[in-house]
mmCIF file of C-alpha atoms in Angstrom:
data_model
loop_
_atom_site.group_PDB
_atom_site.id
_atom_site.type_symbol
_atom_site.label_atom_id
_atom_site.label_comp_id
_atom_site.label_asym_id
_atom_site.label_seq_id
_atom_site.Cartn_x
_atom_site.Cartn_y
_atom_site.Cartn_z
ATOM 1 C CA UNK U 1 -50.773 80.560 -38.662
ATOM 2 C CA UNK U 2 -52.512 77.484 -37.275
ATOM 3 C CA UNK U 3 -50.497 73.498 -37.401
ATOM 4 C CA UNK U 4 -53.263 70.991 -38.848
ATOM 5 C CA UNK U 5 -51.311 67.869 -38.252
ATOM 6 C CA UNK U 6 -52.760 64.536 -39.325
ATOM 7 C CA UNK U 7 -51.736 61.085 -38.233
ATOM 8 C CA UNK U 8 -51.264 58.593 -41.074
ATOM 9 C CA UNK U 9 -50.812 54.794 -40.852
ATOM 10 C CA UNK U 10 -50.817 51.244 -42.369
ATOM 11 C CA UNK U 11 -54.045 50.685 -43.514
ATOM 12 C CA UNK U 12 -55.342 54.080 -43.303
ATOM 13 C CA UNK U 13 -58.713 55.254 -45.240
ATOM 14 C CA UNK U 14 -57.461 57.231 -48.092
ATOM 15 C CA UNK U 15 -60.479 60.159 -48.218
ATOM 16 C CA UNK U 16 -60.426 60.010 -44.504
ATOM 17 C CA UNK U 17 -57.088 61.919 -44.192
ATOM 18 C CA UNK U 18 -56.929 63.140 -48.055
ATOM 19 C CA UNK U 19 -60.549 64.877 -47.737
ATOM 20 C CA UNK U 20 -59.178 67.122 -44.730
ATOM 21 C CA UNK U 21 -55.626 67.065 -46.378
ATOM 22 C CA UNK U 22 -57.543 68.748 -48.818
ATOM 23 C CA UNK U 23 -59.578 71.069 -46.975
ATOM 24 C CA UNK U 24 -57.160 72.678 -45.124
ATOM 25 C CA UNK U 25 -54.800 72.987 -47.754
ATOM 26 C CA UNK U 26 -57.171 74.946 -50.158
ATOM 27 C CA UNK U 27 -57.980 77.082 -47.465
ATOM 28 C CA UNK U 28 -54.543 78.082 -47.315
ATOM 29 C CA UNK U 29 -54.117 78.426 -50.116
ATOM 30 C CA UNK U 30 -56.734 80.829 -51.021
ATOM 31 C CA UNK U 31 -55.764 82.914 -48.581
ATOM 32 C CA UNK U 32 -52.264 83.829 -49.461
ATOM 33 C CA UNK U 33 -50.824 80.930 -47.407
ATOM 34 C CA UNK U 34 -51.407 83.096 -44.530
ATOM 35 C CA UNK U 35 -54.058 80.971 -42.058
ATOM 36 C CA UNK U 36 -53.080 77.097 -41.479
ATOM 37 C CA UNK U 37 -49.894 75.055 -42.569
ATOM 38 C CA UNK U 38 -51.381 71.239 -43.340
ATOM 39 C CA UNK U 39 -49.034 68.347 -42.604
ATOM 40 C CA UNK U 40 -49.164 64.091 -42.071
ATOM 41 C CA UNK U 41 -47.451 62.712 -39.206
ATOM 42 C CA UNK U 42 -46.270 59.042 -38.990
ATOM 43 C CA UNK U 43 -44.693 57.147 -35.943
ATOM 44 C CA UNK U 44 -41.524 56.598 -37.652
ATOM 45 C CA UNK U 45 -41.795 58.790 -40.550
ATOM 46 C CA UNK U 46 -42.100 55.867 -42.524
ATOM 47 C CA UNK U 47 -43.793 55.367 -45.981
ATOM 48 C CA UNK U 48 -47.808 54.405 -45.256
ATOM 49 C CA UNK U 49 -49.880 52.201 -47.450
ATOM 50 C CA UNK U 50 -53.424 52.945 -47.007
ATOM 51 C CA UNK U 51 -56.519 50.394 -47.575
ATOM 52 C CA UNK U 52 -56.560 50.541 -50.970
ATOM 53 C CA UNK U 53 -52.909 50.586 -51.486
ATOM 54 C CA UNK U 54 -51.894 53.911 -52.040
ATOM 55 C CA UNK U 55 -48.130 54.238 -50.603
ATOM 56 C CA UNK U 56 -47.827 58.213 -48.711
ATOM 57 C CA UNK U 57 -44.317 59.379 -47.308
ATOM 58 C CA UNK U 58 -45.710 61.568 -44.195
ATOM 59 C CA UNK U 59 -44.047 64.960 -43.647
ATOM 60 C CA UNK U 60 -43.186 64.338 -40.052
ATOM 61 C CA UNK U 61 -42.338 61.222 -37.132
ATOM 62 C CA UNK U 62 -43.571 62.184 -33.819
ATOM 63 C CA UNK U 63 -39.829 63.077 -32.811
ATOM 64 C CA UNK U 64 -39.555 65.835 -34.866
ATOM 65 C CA UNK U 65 -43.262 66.786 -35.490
ATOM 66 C CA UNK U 66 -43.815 70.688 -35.167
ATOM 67 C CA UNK U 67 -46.540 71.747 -32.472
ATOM 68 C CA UNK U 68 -49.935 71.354 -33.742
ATOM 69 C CA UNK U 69 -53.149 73.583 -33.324
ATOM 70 C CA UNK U 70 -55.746 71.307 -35.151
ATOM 71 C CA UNK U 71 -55.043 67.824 -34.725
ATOM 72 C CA UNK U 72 -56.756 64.857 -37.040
ATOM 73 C CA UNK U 73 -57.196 61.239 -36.359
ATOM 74 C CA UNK U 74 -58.347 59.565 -39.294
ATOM 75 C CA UNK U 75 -59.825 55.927 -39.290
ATOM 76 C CA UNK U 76 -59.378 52.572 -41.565
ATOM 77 C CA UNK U 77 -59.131 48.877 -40.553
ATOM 78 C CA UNK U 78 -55.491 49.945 -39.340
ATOM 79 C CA UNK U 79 -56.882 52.034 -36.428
ATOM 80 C CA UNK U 80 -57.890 48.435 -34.695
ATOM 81 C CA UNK U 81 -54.164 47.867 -34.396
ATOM 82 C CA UNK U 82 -53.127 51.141 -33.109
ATOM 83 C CA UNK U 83 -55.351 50.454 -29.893
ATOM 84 C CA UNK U 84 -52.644 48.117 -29.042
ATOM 85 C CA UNK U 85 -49.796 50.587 -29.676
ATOM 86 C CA UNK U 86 -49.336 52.231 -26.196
ATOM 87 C CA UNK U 87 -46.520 54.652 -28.313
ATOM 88 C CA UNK U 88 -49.062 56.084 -30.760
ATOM 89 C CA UNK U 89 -52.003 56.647 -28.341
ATOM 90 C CA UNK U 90 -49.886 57.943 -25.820
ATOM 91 C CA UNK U 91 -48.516 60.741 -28.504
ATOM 92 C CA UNK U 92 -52.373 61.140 -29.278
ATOM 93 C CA UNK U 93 -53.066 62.122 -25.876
ATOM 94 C CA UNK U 94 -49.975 64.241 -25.172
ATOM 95 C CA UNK U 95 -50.601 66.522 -28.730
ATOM 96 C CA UNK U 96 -54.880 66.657 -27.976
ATOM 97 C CA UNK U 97 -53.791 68.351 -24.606
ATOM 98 C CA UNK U 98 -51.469 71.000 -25.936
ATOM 99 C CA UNK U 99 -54.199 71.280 -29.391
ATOM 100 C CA UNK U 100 -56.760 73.799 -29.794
ATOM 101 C CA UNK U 101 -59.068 71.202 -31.411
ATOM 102 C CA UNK U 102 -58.734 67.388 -31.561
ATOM 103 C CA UNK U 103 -61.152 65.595 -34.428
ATOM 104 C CA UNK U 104 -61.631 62.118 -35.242
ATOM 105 C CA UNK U 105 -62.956 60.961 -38.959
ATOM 106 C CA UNK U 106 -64.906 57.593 -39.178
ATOM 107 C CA UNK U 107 -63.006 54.909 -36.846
ATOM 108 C CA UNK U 108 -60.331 57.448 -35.864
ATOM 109 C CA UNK U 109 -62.977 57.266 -33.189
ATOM 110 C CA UNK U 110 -61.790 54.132 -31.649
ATOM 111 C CA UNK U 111 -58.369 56.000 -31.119
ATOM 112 C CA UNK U 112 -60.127 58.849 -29.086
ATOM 113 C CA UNK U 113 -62.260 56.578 -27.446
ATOM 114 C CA UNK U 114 -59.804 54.261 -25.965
ATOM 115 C CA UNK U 115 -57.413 57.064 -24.363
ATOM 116 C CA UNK U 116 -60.801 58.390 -22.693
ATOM 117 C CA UNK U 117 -60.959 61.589 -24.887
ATOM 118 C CA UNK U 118 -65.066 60.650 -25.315
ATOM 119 C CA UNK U 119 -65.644 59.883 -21.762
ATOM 120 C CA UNK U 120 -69.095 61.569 -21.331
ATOM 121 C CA UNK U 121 -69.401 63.196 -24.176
ATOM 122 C CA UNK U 122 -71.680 62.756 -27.542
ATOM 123 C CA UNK U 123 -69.796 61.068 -30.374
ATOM 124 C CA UNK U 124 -70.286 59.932 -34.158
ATOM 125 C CA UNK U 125 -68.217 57.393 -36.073
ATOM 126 C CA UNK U 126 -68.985 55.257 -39.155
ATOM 127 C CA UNK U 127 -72.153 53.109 -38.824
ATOM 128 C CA UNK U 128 -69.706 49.673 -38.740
ATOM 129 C CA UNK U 129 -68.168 51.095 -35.858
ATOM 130 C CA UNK U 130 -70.726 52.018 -33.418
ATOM 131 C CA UNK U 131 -71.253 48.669 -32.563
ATOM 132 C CA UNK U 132 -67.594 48.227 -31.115
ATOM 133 C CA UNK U 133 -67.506 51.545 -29.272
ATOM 134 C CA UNK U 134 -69.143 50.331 -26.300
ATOM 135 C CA UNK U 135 -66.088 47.720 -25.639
ATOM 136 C CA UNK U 136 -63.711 50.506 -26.405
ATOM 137 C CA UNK U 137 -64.838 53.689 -24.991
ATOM 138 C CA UNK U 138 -67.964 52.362 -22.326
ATOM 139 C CA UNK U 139 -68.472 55.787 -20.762
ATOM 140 C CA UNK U 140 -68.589 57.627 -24.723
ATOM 141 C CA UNK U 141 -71.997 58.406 -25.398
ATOM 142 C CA UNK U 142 -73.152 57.350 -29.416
ATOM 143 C CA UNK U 143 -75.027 60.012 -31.619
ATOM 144 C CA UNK U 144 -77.570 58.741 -34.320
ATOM 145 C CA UNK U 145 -78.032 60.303 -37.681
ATOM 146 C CA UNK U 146 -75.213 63.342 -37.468
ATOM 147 C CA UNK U 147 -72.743 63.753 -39.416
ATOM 148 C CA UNK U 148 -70.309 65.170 -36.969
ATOM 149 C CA UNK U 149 -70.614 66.362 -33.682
ATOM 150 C CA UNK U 150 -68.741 68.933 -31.951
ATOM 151 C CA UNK U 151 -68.177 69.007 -28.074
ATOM 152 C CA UNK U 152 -65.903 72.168 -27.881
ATOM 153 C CA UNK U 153 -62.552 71.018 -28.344
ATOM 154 C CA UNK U 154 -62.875 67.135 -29.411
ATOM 155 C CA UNK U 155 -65.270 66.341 -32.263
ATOM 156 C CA UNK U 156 -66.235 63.875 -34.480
ATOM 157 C CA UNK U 157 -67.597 62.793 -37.705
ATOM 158 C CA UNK U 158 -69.194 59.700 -39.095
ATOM 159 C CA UNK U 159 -67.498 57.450 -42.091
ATOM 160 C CA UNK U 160 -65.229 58.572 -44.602
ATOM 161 C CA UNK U 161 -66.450 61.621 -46.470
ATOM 162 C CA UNK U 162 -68.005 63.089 -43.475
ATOM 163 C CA UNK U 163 -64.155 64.135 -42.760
ATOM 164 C CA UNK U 164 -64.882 66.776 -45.142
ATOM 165 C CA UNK U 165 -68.190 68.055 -43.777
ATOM 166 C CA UNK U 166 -66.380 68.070 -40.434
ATOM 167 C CA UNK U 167 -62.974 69.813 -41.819
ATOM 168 C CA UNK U 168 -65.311 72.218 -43.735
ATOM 169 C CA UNK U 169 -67.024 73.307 -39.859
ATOM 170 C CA UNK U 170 -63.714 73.669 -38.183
ATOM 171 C CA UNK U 171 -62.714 76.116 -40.946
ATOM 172 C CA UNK U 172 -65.450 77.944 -39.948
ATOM 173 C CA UNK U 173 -65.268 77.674 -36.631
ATOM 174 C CA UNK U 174 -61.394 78.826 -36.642
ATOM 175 C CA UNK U 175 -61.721 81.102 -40.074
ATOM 176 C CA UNK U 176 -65.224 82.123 -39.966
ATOM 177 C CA UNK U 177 -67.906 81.836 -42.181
ATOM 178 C CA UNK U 178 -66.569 84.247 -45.330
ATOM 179 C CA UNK U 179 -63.183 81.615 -45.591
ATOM 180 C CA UNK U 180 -64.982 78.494 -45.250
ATOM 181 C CA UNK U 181 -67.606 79.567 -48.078
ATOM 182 C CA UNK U 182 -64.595 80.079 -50.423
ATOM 183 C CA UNK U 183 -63.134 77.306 -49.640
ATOM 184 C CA UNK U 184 -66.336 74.801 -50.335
ATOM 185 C CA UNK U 185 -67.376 77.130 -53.703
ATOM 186 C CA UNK U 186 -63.295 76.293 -54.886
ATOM 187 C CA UNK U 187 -64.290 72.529 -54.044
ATOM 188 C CA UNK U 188 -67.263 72.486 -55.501
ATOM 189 C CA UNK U 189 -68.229 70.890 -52.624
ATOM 190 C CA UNK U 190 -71.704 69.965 -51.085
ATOM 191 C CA UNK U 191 -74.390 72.905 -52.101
ATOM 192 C CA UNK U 192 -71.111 75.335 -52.517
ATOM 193 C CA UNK U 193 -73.190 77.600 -54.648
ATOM 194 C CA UNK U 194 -75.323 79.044 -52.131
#
C-alpha cells in the first residue's frame, strides 16, 4: 500500500490537488482499496481556502502526517508565499528525500525549484510561470511544449489539468499499464476508450 500525500494551502488551485486527489483515489478504489491510501496535508491542519474559495479541512499537519511514498506539490497564487515559509519548504525537502516519487503540478514548481529539487534537471510548469523560474530555481532547466516531464524520482507537469495527465503516468509507472487504463476508462478521461 503506497502514501500519496498532498500538500494543501491558502490559495491553492482547486483541480491542481483535486485532479490527483482524484486520480489516486479511483485507483484505489477500483482495486479493492488494496494499492495507494490518498491524503491532504496542511502545516497546521488547518481549514484551506483555495483560489476560488472553496474551504478543505486537510487530513493531516506535518506533526502527525503518516510517511508518504508519492508526494504532491500542487501550485496557485499561494505557492508565491510559501517560498518565504522556511517551515513548509523545509518539510518539503525532508518528505521528497524519504519519498519514492516527488511531483509538482503547475506552480507547485516554484516550491521544488527553490529548495534545489530542479537543479539540473528538465522541468515544466504553467506557461505564467516559466518566466519567474529563472529567479527562483537559476540552475532548473525549462521544457517547452510537454505536458509533464519525468526525471526519475522528481517530475513535473505544466498548469492545472496537466496534474491529471501527470497523476495518470505515475499510476502507471507505480501500477502498470492494466491499472492506469481502468482508472482513465472510469474517468472518462482523455481518449480513455482506447
Amino acid at each position: 500500500m503506497k502514501n500519496t500525500g498532498i500538500l494543501i494551502f491558502d490559495d491553492i488551485e482547486l483541480l491542481d490537488f483535486a485532479g490527483p486527489y482524484e486520480v489516486f483515489s479511483v485507483t484505489n478504489e477500483l482495486n479493492d482499496y488494496s494499492l495507494c491510501r490518498t491524503f491532504t496535508v496542511e502545516e497546521n491542519g488547518k481549514v484551506i481556502r483555495s483560489v476560488n474559495g472553496l474551504k478543505v479541512i486537510p487530513d493531516y499537519s506535518f506533526a502527525d502526517c503518516p510517511d508518504i511514498d508519492i508526494l504532491i506539490i500542487p501550485g496557485g497564487v499561494g505557492t508565491k508565499k510559501l517560498l518565504e515559509r522556511d517551515q513548509v519548504l523545509k518539510w518539503i525537502l525532508q518528505r521528497s528525500e524519504s519519498s519514492e516519487i516527488t511531483f509538482s503540478v503547475c506552480s507547485g514548481s516554484r516550491l521544488l525549484g527553490k529548495i534545489g529539487l530542479l537543479d539540473n534537471l528538465e522541468y515544466i510548469t504553467h506557461h505564467d510561470v516559466i518566466k519567474d523560474m529563472p529567479e527562483i530555481a537559476p540552475m532548473a532547466i525549462a521544457a517547452e511544449n510537454k505536458r509533464f516531464v519525468d526525471c526519475g524520482k522528481i517530475l513535473t507537469s505544466a498548469g492545472i489539468s496537466a496534474g491529471i495527465d501527470l497523476s495518470l503516468y505515475v499510476v502507471e509507472k507505480i501500477f502498470g499499464n492494466t491499472t492506469m487504463r481502468k482508472t482513465r476508462t472510469y474517468m472518462e478521461y482523455g481518449d480513455w476508450e482506447n
